[in-house]
Amino acid sequence: MPFWKNDRVTPAQIIILGFFTLILAGTALLMLPFAVSGGERASFLDALFTATSATCVTGLVLHDTALYWSSFGQAVILLLIQIGGMGVVTMAVAISIFTGKKIGLRQRWIMQESISAPQVGGIVRQTRFILKTAFLIEAAGAVLLSLRFCPEFGFFKGLWYGLFHSVSAFCNAGFDLMGAGGSAFSSLTGYTGDFLVSCTVAALIVLGGLGFLTWHDFREHGPRLRSYRLQSRLILTTTFALITGGFLYLFLFEFRQPQWQDLSLGQRAAASLFQSVTPRTAGFNTVDLGRLSQPGQLMMILLMLIGGSPGSTAGGFKTTTLAVLLLSSYAVFRRRGSAQCFGRRIPDETLRSAAAILLLYLLLFLTGGVLISIIDGVPLMAALFETASAIGTVGLSLGITPGLSSPSRLILIILMYFGRVGGLTMIYAVTSGTPVPMTQFPQERVTVG
Amino acid sequence: MPFWKNDRVTPAQIIILGFFTLILAGTALLMLPFAVSGGERASFLDALFTATSATCVTGLVLHDTALYWSSFGQAVILLLIQIGGMGVVTMAVAISIFTGKKIGLRQRWIMQESISAPQVGGIVRQTRFILKTAFLIEAAGAVLLSLRFCPEFGFFKGLWYGLFHSVSAFCNAGFDLMGAGGSAFSSLTGYTGDFLVSCTVAALIVLGGLGFLTWHDFREHGPRLRSYRLQSRLILTTTFALITGGFLYLFLFEFRQPQWQDLSLGQRAAASLFQSVTPRTAGFNTVDLGRLSQPGQLMMILLMLIGGSPGSTAGGFKTTTLAVLLLSSYAVFRRRGSAQCFGRRIPDETLRSAAAILLLYLLLFLTGGVLISIIDGVPLMAALFETASAIGTVGLSLGITPGLSSPSRLILIILMYFGRVGGLTMIYAVTSGTPVPMTQFPQERVTVG
Ligand SMILES: [K+]
Ligand SMILES: [K+]
């Protein structure tokens, strides 16, 4: 009997093992001699870092993807992005569906945990829907991007670039092949004011980051937002608020500073929009982030830590976590009994999880940043930017990644893995997942704040 | 009828108005011509800043206290520290007690809110106890410090210095007169390895920062920690853990770095101990903080944000808030129903308040820091250090305070006031304090993290 049919293995354990296996397979493939274009083989740690970054759809890179990896290597990376982005379990279920295998209740339960669905019903239909939607959107994105890339790079290379960047954007991976133009690690900085590329990529990022359940609500209810489940409405509201807030800050403060004088008003608007979308786990950039002011970098770090929405391709501590904490704070300030919004009450249990996740992410982010700063003697801000980027599976960087020592690389690998698998999944996998029966101790008040 | 006898005025409103009145009175006194030693009068904003800093026991200063202010000015500052430190309401009740006035149920209720006491019973006895303990400890501290200062500065000046620094340390104010030695803003850097001064001041700080209720438990139960109320046990545990953690970090990492080569092993131990105690709202320093590494500065910022314990002279989001959040996170990871420790359950309501306070402090700290950094063009880290110091009513600084523009000074004044009065008190005062009756919306789950 394979281990995943063992009843004592929890969904959380299967999810983390699935990602782990995928990363190891990717590492092995990337260590093949013909995965690298120069002829020299990639070292184990380099291959592991790249496979983790691709599988966890992070996008932090040690080598420029287009210049270092061969076409085979790039294809491996794209495959890891696609499987990792959709979720290992979703892909496994997809294979079962296509091969006509029967899917038992247990698999459905694992699947539910994996896409953060609130109930088990219709999980197979949902998987079918998720896959169909994903491939449709990715295809549309590839066509739109090819309109720009085919004239620029030639027909076939243009198509390949369109596909690669569409998948990479939709899965919020942030890997790019733009180093081929000559300057390594340039990401999309060649398209600062290009509305076709900026808007297509931004749209792919946002759609991918909204999460499968939100698409499902959209299919069921169309524009009737009132019928959406609470989670989808929170996700849409928070996403909208964060993008708007980020845009306003960047447009009104950041890009008016002297170092950005070379941008026209239109470029400033496009750059503000793109850069407010991308730290929410996408990881592309159309401007050089090293030129950001310090408050601008802090803003980016915060957006990266928040990340995307649950049940999507995104990392970070998630939009719903932020929403629940804010709603609960508002309830406290109004002396209300519990958090509420859109005519629904949010259970206290959810707040407890949200607070725990926030603390856990802050702890890992700060500890990782301090360690990297001490180990490699890099400025603290750059190190914190790097760890926020890793745990939010964002992939933006102030440029220190390629120069980091092995211990620092390992820290980032762990943070990327943690960020993609998700804080609670990780902890439940370790703590065996069975709820501890609660001892009813007497209650005692404590004064806080 | 005076307004504080009006039944519609809440304790929260009386507390914030009390502090406000005290600050205004202090400002007026400090603007008198003979409050300044040079003869020139202090400007309104300078006097307001200093009075706020003293009343809110913060210790951020625009001018060196010993060099700029006259003996009269210094005495005003000491009085503001003593009243602000003990709490405006405690002092008012104290005056009522000494003048033999009867204290009504309403005053007791206000008093309870002011010292964060869980129940109303015996509030007058408690006030008497608080005052007696405070003055005894301050007197003992003054005597110990005079042993060092009398030989150094002469008998009377030595006594005055002993008293000033004892009160300033016990009230966690962080004001000092050491600029008289010649170098302005030197704080206690002249006593890096001096065990008498270091230990006396550190002990005063810790005792003052533990909170009135903890002393009360100590009086009632002595060393039988098991009989202490949950709050006191959380305070003692968290305080111990934070001081130990800070000490180990500073001793093992920070003070081994090249810029601290001039410290001997003993000095390093004393400096580590003192600097792990002081960011928890005390605000003295025995080493030049500008020489700290960036991770060391971050460590300090975190300790300053946490601050001291509720019902004490301290600011910050408080040790119990941290403890409740950590216990609750642990409960989530163990899939337990609620936070528990020492055989007691912590109500969900407390967690809600703790999460709200944490978010509020983080928001104010970050917003203030970003604004100051943008307005005055100072490095973000120095600005964040400053705002953490203000909101934690700590008073440590990387040295940028005297050079800040008026808007930045106003931001710090607001943060100091907010930090001393306390987040919830402030918000309840604004939102009128009456609990909103809860509408029983249907409950709906949301996935977080
Ligand atoms: K990414
Ligand atoms: K202080």
Tab-separated table of N, CA, C and O in Angstrom, chain A residues 318-416:
chain	number	residue	atom	x	y	z
A	318	LYS	N	-1.302	36.228	3.391
A	318	LYS	CA	-2.595	36.185	2.713
A	318	LYS	C	-3.529	37.362	3.043
A	318	LYS	O	-3.616	37.831	4.169
A	319	THR	N	-4.269	37.756	1.992
A	319	THR	CA	-5.201	38.888	2.112
A	319	THR	C	-6.280	38.637	3.163
A	319	THR	O	-6.641	39.549	3.900
A	320	THR	N	-6.799	37.399	3.234
A	320	THR	CA	-7.889	37.148	4.184
A	320	THR	C	-7.386	37.275	5.625
A	320	THR	O	-8.111	37.732	6.494
A	321	THR	N	-6.134	36.852	5.857
A	321	THR	CA	-5.562	36.988	7.197
A	321	THR	C	-5.561	38.456	7.607
A	321	THR	O	-5.991	38.806	8.718
A	322	LEU	N	-5.102	39.309	6.704
A	322	LEU	CA	-5.088	40.745	6.978
A	322	LEU	C	-6.508	41.256	7.215
A	322	LEU	O	-6.765	41.982	8.186
A	323	ALA	N	-7.434	40.841	6.349
A	323	ALA	CA	-8.812	41.319	6.463
A	323	ALA	C	-9.421	40.919	7.807
A	323	ALA	O	-10.051	41.745	8.483
A	324	VAL	N	-9.218	39.658	8.206
A	324	VAL	CA	-9.792	39.189	9.471
A	324	VAL	C	-9.211	39.972	10.643
A	324	VAL	O	-9.939	40.396	11.555
A	325	LEU	N	-7.883	40.211	10.612
A	325	LEU	CA	-7.260	40.954	11.708
A	325	LEU	C	-7.792	42.389	11.767
A	325	LEU	O	-8.071	42.904	12.853
A	326	LEU	N	-7.933	43.029	10.601
A	326	LEU	CA	-8.421	44.409	10.587
A	326	LEU	C	-9.877	44.476	11.057
A	326	LEU	O	-10.237	45.340	11.860
A	327	LEU	N	-10.704	43.554	10.571
A	327	LEU	CA	-12.118	43.557	10.976
A	327	LEU	C	-12.248	43.326	12.468
A	327	LEU	O	-13.065	43.946	13.151
A	328	SER	N	-11.413	42.425	12.975
A	328	SER	CA	-11.470	42.129	14.397
A	328	SER	C	-11.007	43.330	15.220
A	328	SER	O	-11.586	43.643	16.265
A	329	SER	N	-9.964	44.024	14.742
A	329	SER	CA	-9.508	45.227	15.448
A	329	SER	C	-10.616	46.268	15.473
A	329	SER	O	-10.887	46.895	16.500
A	330	TYR	N	-11.272	46.427	14.332
A	330	TYR	CA	-12.350	47.401	14.262
A	330	TYR	C	-13.444	47.038	15.268
A	330	TYR	O	-13.971	47.913	15.964
A	331	ALA	N	-13.741	45.741	15.373
A	331	ALA	CA	-14.761	45.301	16.331
A	331	ALA	C	-14.345	45.651	17.758
A	331	ALA	O	-15.171	46.076	18.570
A	332	VAL	N	-13.049	45.473	18.060
A	332	VAL	CA	-12.560	45.799	19.407
A	332	VAL	C	-12.735	47.293	19.675
A	332	VAL	O	-13.222	47.696	20.733
A	333	PHE	N	-12.357	48.117	18.693
A	333	PHE	CA	-12.436	49.560	18.896
A	333	PHE	C	-13.880	50.009	19.056
A	333	PHE	O	-14.160	50.969	19.775
A	334	ARG	N	-14.820	49.327	18.403
A	334	ARG	CA	-16.223	49.671	18.550
A	334	ARG	C	-16.864	48.929	19.714
A	334	ARG	O	-18.060	48.985	19.897
A	335	ARG	N	-16.054	48.180	20.474
A	335	ARG	CA	-16.550	47.360	21.587
A	335	ARG	C	-17.640	46.390	21.151
A	335	ARG	O	-18.623	46.164	21.866
A	336	ARG	N	-17.481	45.855	19.951
A	336	ARG	CA	-18.392	44.816	19.479
A	336	ARG	C	-17.879	43.466	19.915
A	336	ARG	O	-16.686	43.282	20.134
A	337	GLY	N	-18.778	42.509	19.989
A	337	GLY	CA	-18.399	41.173	20.465
A	337	GLY	C	-17.487	40.420	19.515
A	337	GLY	O	-16.608	39.699	19.939
A	338	SER	N	-17.697	40.561	18.201
A	338	SER	CA	-16.854	39.799	17.291
A	338	SER	C	-16.758	40.499	15.943
A	338	SER	O	-17.522	41.412	15.645
A	339	ALA	N	-15.791	40.030	15.148
A	339	ALA	CA	-15.576	40.641	13.836
A	339	ALA	C	-16.754	40.324	12.930
A	339	ALA	O	-17.268	39.217	12.920
A	340	GLN	N	-17.188	41.306	12.169
A	340	GLN	CA	-18.279	41.056	11.240
A	340	GLN	C	-18.122	41.931	10.014
A	340	GLN	O	-17.503	42.994	10.061
A	341	CYS	N	-18.664	41.465	8.912
A	341	CYS	CA	-18.719	42.277	7.697
A	341	CYS	C	-19.605	41.599	6.679
A	341	CYS	O	-19.782	40.374	6.733
A	342	PHE	N	-20.155	42.380	5.767
A	342	PHE	CA	-21.089	41.874	4.769
A	342	PHE	C	-22.192	41.031	5.411
A	342	PHE	O	-22.599	40.003	4.869
A	343	GLY	N	-22.650	41.445	6.608
A	343	GLY	CA	-23.748	40.718	7.248
A	343	GLY	C	-23.398	39.332	7.743
A	343	GLY	O	-24.269	38.481	7.899
A	344	ARG	N	-22.102	39.078	7.969
A	344	ARG	CA	-21.681	37.770	8.482
A	344	ARG	C	-20.753	37.975	9.669
A	344	ARG	O	-20.019	38.951	9.728
A	345	ARG	N	-20.820	37.010	10.613
A	345	ARG	CA	-19.900	37.042	11.732
A	345	ARG	C	-18.715	36.138	11.419
A	345	ARG	O	-18.895	35.067	10.843
A	346	ILE	N	-17.513	36.548	11.795
A	346	ILE	CA	-16.332	35.708	11.576
A	346	ILE	C	-16.009	34.999	12.888
A	346	ILE	O	-15.862	35.648	13.917
A	347	PRO	N	-15.908	33.660	12.860
A	347	PRO	CA	-15.704	32.927	14.118
A	347	PRO	C	-14.373	33.285	14.791
A	347	PRO	O	-13.399	33.627	14.119
A	348	ASP	N	-14.358	33.209	16.128
A	348	ASP	CA	-13.140	33.523	16.881
A	348	ASP	C	-11.985	32.616	16.501
A	348	ASP	O	-10.827	33.023	16.545
A	349	GLU	N	-12.322	31.398	16.132
A	349	GLU	CA	-11.309	30.433	15.745
A	349	GLU	C	-10.485	30.975	14.569
A	349	GLU	O	-9.263	30.813	14.515
A	350	THR	N	-11.166	31.632	13.624
A	350	THR	CA	-10.478	32.186	12.460
A	350	THR	C	-9.503	33.279	12.878
A	350	THR	O	-8.385	33.367	12.375
A	351	LEU	N	-9.935	34.119	13.835
A	351	LEU	CA	-9.048	35.174	14.317
A	351	LEU	C	-7.805	34.571	14.961
A	351	LEU	O	-6.688	35.052	14.756
A	352	ARG	N	-8.018	33.519	15.738
A	352	ARG	CA	-6.867	32.876	16.387
A	352	ARG	C	-5.858	32.417	15.350
A	352	ARG	O	-4.656	32.646	15.476
A	353	SER	N	-6.358	31.755	14.299
A	353	SER	CA	-5.448	31.299	13.238
A	353	SER	C	-4.749	32.485	12.588
A	353	SER	O	-3.543	32.447	12.332
A	354	ALA	N	-5.510	33.537	12.311
A	354	ALA	CA	-4.941	34.703	11.632
A	354	ALA	C	-3.811	35.305	12.455
A	354	ALA	O	-2.736	35.609	11.935
A	355	ALA	N	-4.043	35.478	13.759
A	355	ALA	CA	-3.015	36.059	14.620
A	355	ALA	C	-1.780	35.167	14.657
A	355	ALA	O	-0.639	35.641	14.596
A	356	ALA	N	-2.003	33.860	14.732
A	356	ALA	CA	-0.881	32.925	14.786
A	356	ALA	C	-0.055	33.005	13.508
A	356	ALA	O	1.176	33.019	13.534
A	357	ILE	N	-0.747	33.069	12.368
A	357	ILE	CA	-0.051	33.124	11.082
A	357	ILE	C	0.751	34.414	10.959
A	357	ILE	O	1.910	34.407	10.543
A	358	LEU	N	0.138	35.526	11.352
A	358	LEU	CA	0.849	36.804	11.283
A	358	LEU	C	2.143	36.749	12.084
A	358	LEU	O	3.218	37.106	11.600
A	359	LEU	N	2.048	36.276	13.333
A	359	LEU	CA	3.236	36.213	14.189
A	359	LEU	C	4.301	35.317	13.581
A	359	LEU	O	5.491	35.647	13.565
A	360	LEU	N	3.867	34.163	13.071
A	360	LEU	CA	4.796	33.190	12.506
A	360	LEU	C	5.548	33.787	11.318
A	360	LEU	O	6.779	33.666	11.215
A	361	TYR	N	4.816	34.461	10.426
A	361	TYR	CA	5.456	35.046	9.250
A	361	TYR	C	6.413	36.166	9.653
A	361	TYR	O	7.513	36.277	9.121
A	362	LEU	N	5.972	37.007	10.605
A	362	LEU	CA	6.846	38.092	11.062
A	362	LEU	C	8.125	37.521	11.657
A	362	LEU	O	9.228	38.002	11.392
A	363	LEU	N	7.967	36.466	12.462
A	363	LEU	CA	9.118	35.859	13.113
A	363	LEU	C	10.109	35.312	12.090
A	363	LEU	O	11.318	35.592	12.145
A	364	LEU	N	9.597	34.548	11.117
A	364	LEU	CA	10.477	33.957	10.109
A	364	LEU	C	11.132	35.032	9.252
A	364	LEU	O	12.322	34.970	8.938
A	365	PHE	N	10.346	36.028	8.869
A	365	PHE	CA	10.834	37.121	8.034
A	365	PHE	C	11.970	37.865	8.728
A	365	PHE	O	13.054	38.068	8.169
A	366	LEU	N	11.751	38.240	10.006
A	366	LEU	CA	12.770	38.997	10.732
A	366	LEU	C	13.995	38.147	11.035
A	366	LEU	O	15.131	38.584	10.834
A	367	THR	N	13.776	36.903	11.521
A	367	THR	CA	14.905	36.048	11.848
A	367	THR	C	15.760	35.780	10.614
A	367	THR	O	16.989	35.921	10.650
A	368	GLY	N	15.096	35.420	9.511
A	368	GLY	CA	15.831	35.157	8.268
A	368	GLY	C	16.629	36.372	7.823
A	368	GLY	O	17.804	36.266	7.470
A	369	GLY	N	15.992	37.550	7.857
A	369	GLY	CA	16.654	38.775	7.409
A	369	GLY	C	17.865	39.103	8.261
A	369	GLY	O	18.940	39.426	7.736
A	370	VAL	N	17.710	38.992	9.586
A	370	VAL	CA	18.826	39.297	10.492
A	370	VAL	C	19.973	38.311	10.259
A	370	VAL	O	21.144	38.708	10.178
A	371	LEU	N	19.628	37.033	10.124
A	371	LEU	CA	20.673	36.029	9.903
A	371	LEU	C	21.441	36.301	8.610
A	371	LEU	O	22.673	36.299	8.590
A	372	ILE	N	20.716	36.540	7.519
A	372	ILE	CA	21.380	36.798	6.242
A	372	ILE	C	22.251	38.050	6.329
A	372	ILE	O	23.380	38.086	5.837
A	373	SER	N	21.719	39.080	6.995
A	373	SER	CA	22.486	40.311	7.141
A	373	SER	C	23.777	40.066	7.918
A	373	SER	O	24.836	40.588	7.566
A	374	ILE	N	23.696	39.265	8.985
A	374	ILE	CA	24.888	38.984	9.788
A	374	ILE	C	25.853	38.081	9.022
A	374	ILE	O	27.056	38.349	8.945
A	375	ILE	N	25.323	37.006	8.417
A	375	ILE	CA	26.182	36.023	7.741
A	375	ILE	C	26.934	36.655	6.570
A	375	ILE	O	28.138	36.479	6.410
A	376	ASP	N	26.192	37.406	5.733
A	376	ASP	CA	26.825	37.901	4.511
A	376	ASP	C	27.219	39.376	4.577
A	376	ASP	O	27.708	39.928	3.590
A	377	GLY	N	26.966	40.018	5.736
A	377	GLY	CA	27.353	41.413	5.869
A	377	GLY	C	26.671	42.342	4.874
A	377	GLY	O	27.225	43.365	4.493
A	378	VAL	N	25.454	41.988	4.437
A	378	VAL	CA	24.725	42.874	3.528
A	378	VAL	C	23.848	43.823	4.353
A	378	VAL	O	23.556	43.540	5.511
A	379	PRO	N	23.443	44.984	3.760
A	379	PRO	CA	22.583	45.901	4.516
A	379	PRO	C	21.301	45.189	4.951
A	379	PRO	O	20.747	44.380	4.209
A	380	LEU	N	20.839	45.510	6.163
A	380	LEU	CA	19.680	44.828	6.736
A	380	LEU	C	18.461	44.952	5.834
A	380	LEU	O	17.699	44.001	5.643
A	381	MET	N	18.260	46.150	5.263
A	381	MET	CA	17.083	46.395	4.427
A	381	MET	C	17.065	45.463	3.223
A	381	MET	O	16.029	44.900	2.884
A	382	ALA	N	18.221	45.276	2.586
A	382	ALA	CA	18.299	44.392	1.423
A	382	ALA	C	18.017	42.954	1.836
A	382	ALA	O	17.344	42.205	1.118
A	383	ALA	N	18.540	42.551	3.009
A	383	ALA	CA	18.325	41.189	3.489
A	383	ALA	C	16.851	40.966	3.824
A	383	ALA	O	16.274	39.929	3.486
A	384	LEU	N	16.213	41.959	4.487
A	384	LEU	CA	14.795	41.830	4.827
A	384	LEU	C	13.941	41.799	3.556
A	384	LEU	O	12.952	41.080	3.474
A	385	PHE	N	14.342	42.604	2.568
A	385	PHE	CA	13.643	42.601	1.282
A	385	PHE	C	13.683	41.192	0.693
A	385	PHE	O	12.675	40.669	0.219
A	386	GLU	N	14.850	40.568	0.792
A	386	GLU	CA	15.049	39.220	0.244
A	386	GLU	C	14.190	38.187	0.978
A	386	GLU	O	13.543	37.350	0.335
A	387	THR	N	14.162	38.243	2.324
A	387	THR	CA	13.384	37.226	3.054
A	387	THR	C	11.883	37.454	2.877
A	387	THR	O	11.127	36.495	2.772
A	388	ALA	N	11.446	38.724	2.833
A	388	ALA	CA	10.021	38.988	2.571
A	388	ALA	C	9.661	38.445	1.204
A	388	ALA	O	8.603	37.832	1.017
A	389	SER	N	10.555	38.632	0.247
A	389	SER	CA	10.328	38.168	-1.110
A	389	SER	C	10.235	36.643	-1.151
A	389	SER	O	9.407	36.083	-1.869
A	390	ALA	N	11.072	35.975	-0.360
A	390	ALA	CA	11.079	34.510	-0.357
A	390	ALA	C	9.830	33.962	0.318
A	390	ALA	O	9.139	33.098	-0.213
A	391	ILE	N	9.487	34.485	1.505
A	391	ILE	CA	8.355	33.928	2.251
A	391	ILE	C	7.034	34.319	1.602
A	391	ILE	O	6.036	33.627	1.732
A	392	GLY	N	7.025	35.434	0.861
A	392	GLY	CA	5.828	35.805	0.117
A	392	GLY	C	5.828	35.164	-1.259
A	392	GLY	O	4.939	35.424	-2.052
A	393	THR	N	6.815	34.320	-1.547
A	393	THR	CA	7.037	33.705	-2.873
A	393	THR	C	6.868	34.744	-3.975
A	393	THR	O	6.169	34.534	-4.953
A	394	VAL	N	7.530	35.894	-3.783
A	394	VAL	CA	7.398	37.009	-4.709
A	394	VAL	C	8.495	36.994	-5.768
A	394	VAL	O	8.232	36.994	-6.965
A	395	GLY	N	9.743	36.983	-5.297
A	395	GLY	CA	10.845	36.906	-6.242
A	395	GLY	C	11.477	38.234	-6.600
A	395	GLY	O	12.421	38.280	-7.378
A	396	LEU	N	10.964	39.338	-6.050
A	396	LEU	CA	11.650	40.608	-6.255
A	396	LEU	C	12.920	40.612	-5.411
A	396	LEU	O	13.011	39.923	-4.400
A	397	SER	N	13.892	41.408	-5.807
A	397	SER	CA	15.145	41.446	-5.078
A	397	SER	C	15.814	42.788	-5.308
A	397	SER	O	15.605	43.426	-6.333
A	398	LEU	N	16.562	43.234	-4.326
A	398	LEU	CA	17.349	44.444	-4.534
A	398	LEU	C	18.688	44.079	-5.180
A	398	LEU	O	19.594	44.896	-5.256
A	399	GLY	N	18.840	42.833	-5.592
A	399	GLY	CA	19.998	42.450	-6.387
A	399	GLY	C	21.061	41.668	-5.642
A	399	GLY	O	22.121	41.393	-6.191
A	400	ILE	N	20.784	41.265	-4.379
A	400	ILE	CA	21.853	40.597	-3.626
A	400	ILE	C	21.833	39.078	-3.783
A	400	ILE	O	22.776	38.407	-3.394
A	401	THR	N	20.745	38.508	-4.375
A	401	THR	CA	20.606	37.048	-4.413
A	401	THR	C	21.833	36.322	-4.971
A	401	THR	O	22.337	35.395	-4.317
A	402	PRO	N	22.343	36.684	-6.175
A	402	PRO	CA	23.434	35.881	-6.743
A	402	PRO	C	24.691	35.878	-5.882
A	402	PRO	O	25.479	34.945	-5.937
A	403	GLY	N	24.884	36.921	-5.055
A	403	GLY	CA	26.108	36.998	-4.279
A	403	GLY	C	26.037	36.346	-2.910
A	403	GLY	O	27.008	36.369	-2.161
A	404	LEU	N	24.892	35.747	-2.568
A	404	LEU	CA	24.732	35.216	-1.207
A	404	LEU	C	25.510	33.923	-0.996
A	404	LEU	O	25.695	33.139	-1.923
A	405	SER	N	25.941	33.697	0.252
A	405	SER	CA	26.674	32.483	0.606
A	405	SER	C	25.707	31.301	0.718
A	405	SER	O	24.492	31.484	0.744
A	406	SER	N	26.260	30.090	0.808
A	406	SER	CA	25.419	28.899	0.878
A	406	SER	C	24.442	28.890	2.053
A	406	SER	O	23.275	28.558	1.864
A	407	PRO	N	24.869	29.243	3.284
A	407	PRO	CA	23.888	29.245	4.381
A	407	PRO	C	22.709	30.175	4.095
A	407	PRO	O	21.555	29.808	4.329
A	408	SER	N	22.991	31.366	3.539
A	408	SER	CA	21.924	32.302	3.232
A	408	SER	C	20.998	31.743	2.161
A	408	SER	O	19.771	31.907	2.216
A	409	ARG	N	21.586	31.040	1.167
A	409	ARG	CA	20.758	30.427	0.130
A	409	ARG	C	19.832	29.381	0.734
A	409	ARG	O	18.662	29.281	0.367
A	410	LEU	N	20.378	28.603	1.674
A	410	LEU	CA	19.555	27.578	2.333
A	410	LEU	C	18.396	28.218	3.087
A	410	LEU	O	17.269	27.728	3.056
A	411	ILE	N	18.681	29.344	3.787
A	411	ILE	CA	17.613	30.056	4.500
A	411	ILE	C	16.521	30.452	3.523
A	411	ILE	O	15.331	30.233	3.773
A	412	LEU	N	16.916	30.983	2.374
A	412	LEU	CA	15.910	31.403	1.383
A	412	LEU	C	15.141	30.207	0.838
A	412	LEU	O	13.924	30.279	0.637
A	413	ILE	N	15.833	29.081	0.605
A	413	ILE	CA	15.148	27.875	0.122
A	413	ILE	C	14.065	27.459	1.101
A	413	ILE	O	12.918	27.187	0.729
A	414	ILE	N	14.422	27.442	2.393
A	414	ILE	CA	13.446	27.043	3.413
A	414	ILE	C	12.268	28.017	3.447
A	414	ILE	O	11.104	27.613	3.508
A	415	LEU	N	12.568	29.323	3.377
A	415	LEU	CA	11.489	30.312	3.421
A	415	LEU	C	10.571	30.201	2.200
A	415	LEU	O	9.350	30.336	2.312
A	416	MET	N	11.144	29.938	1.021
A	416	MET	CA	10.321	29.801	-0.184
A	416	MET	C	9.380	28.613	-0.038
A	416	MET	O	8.185	28.697	-0.339
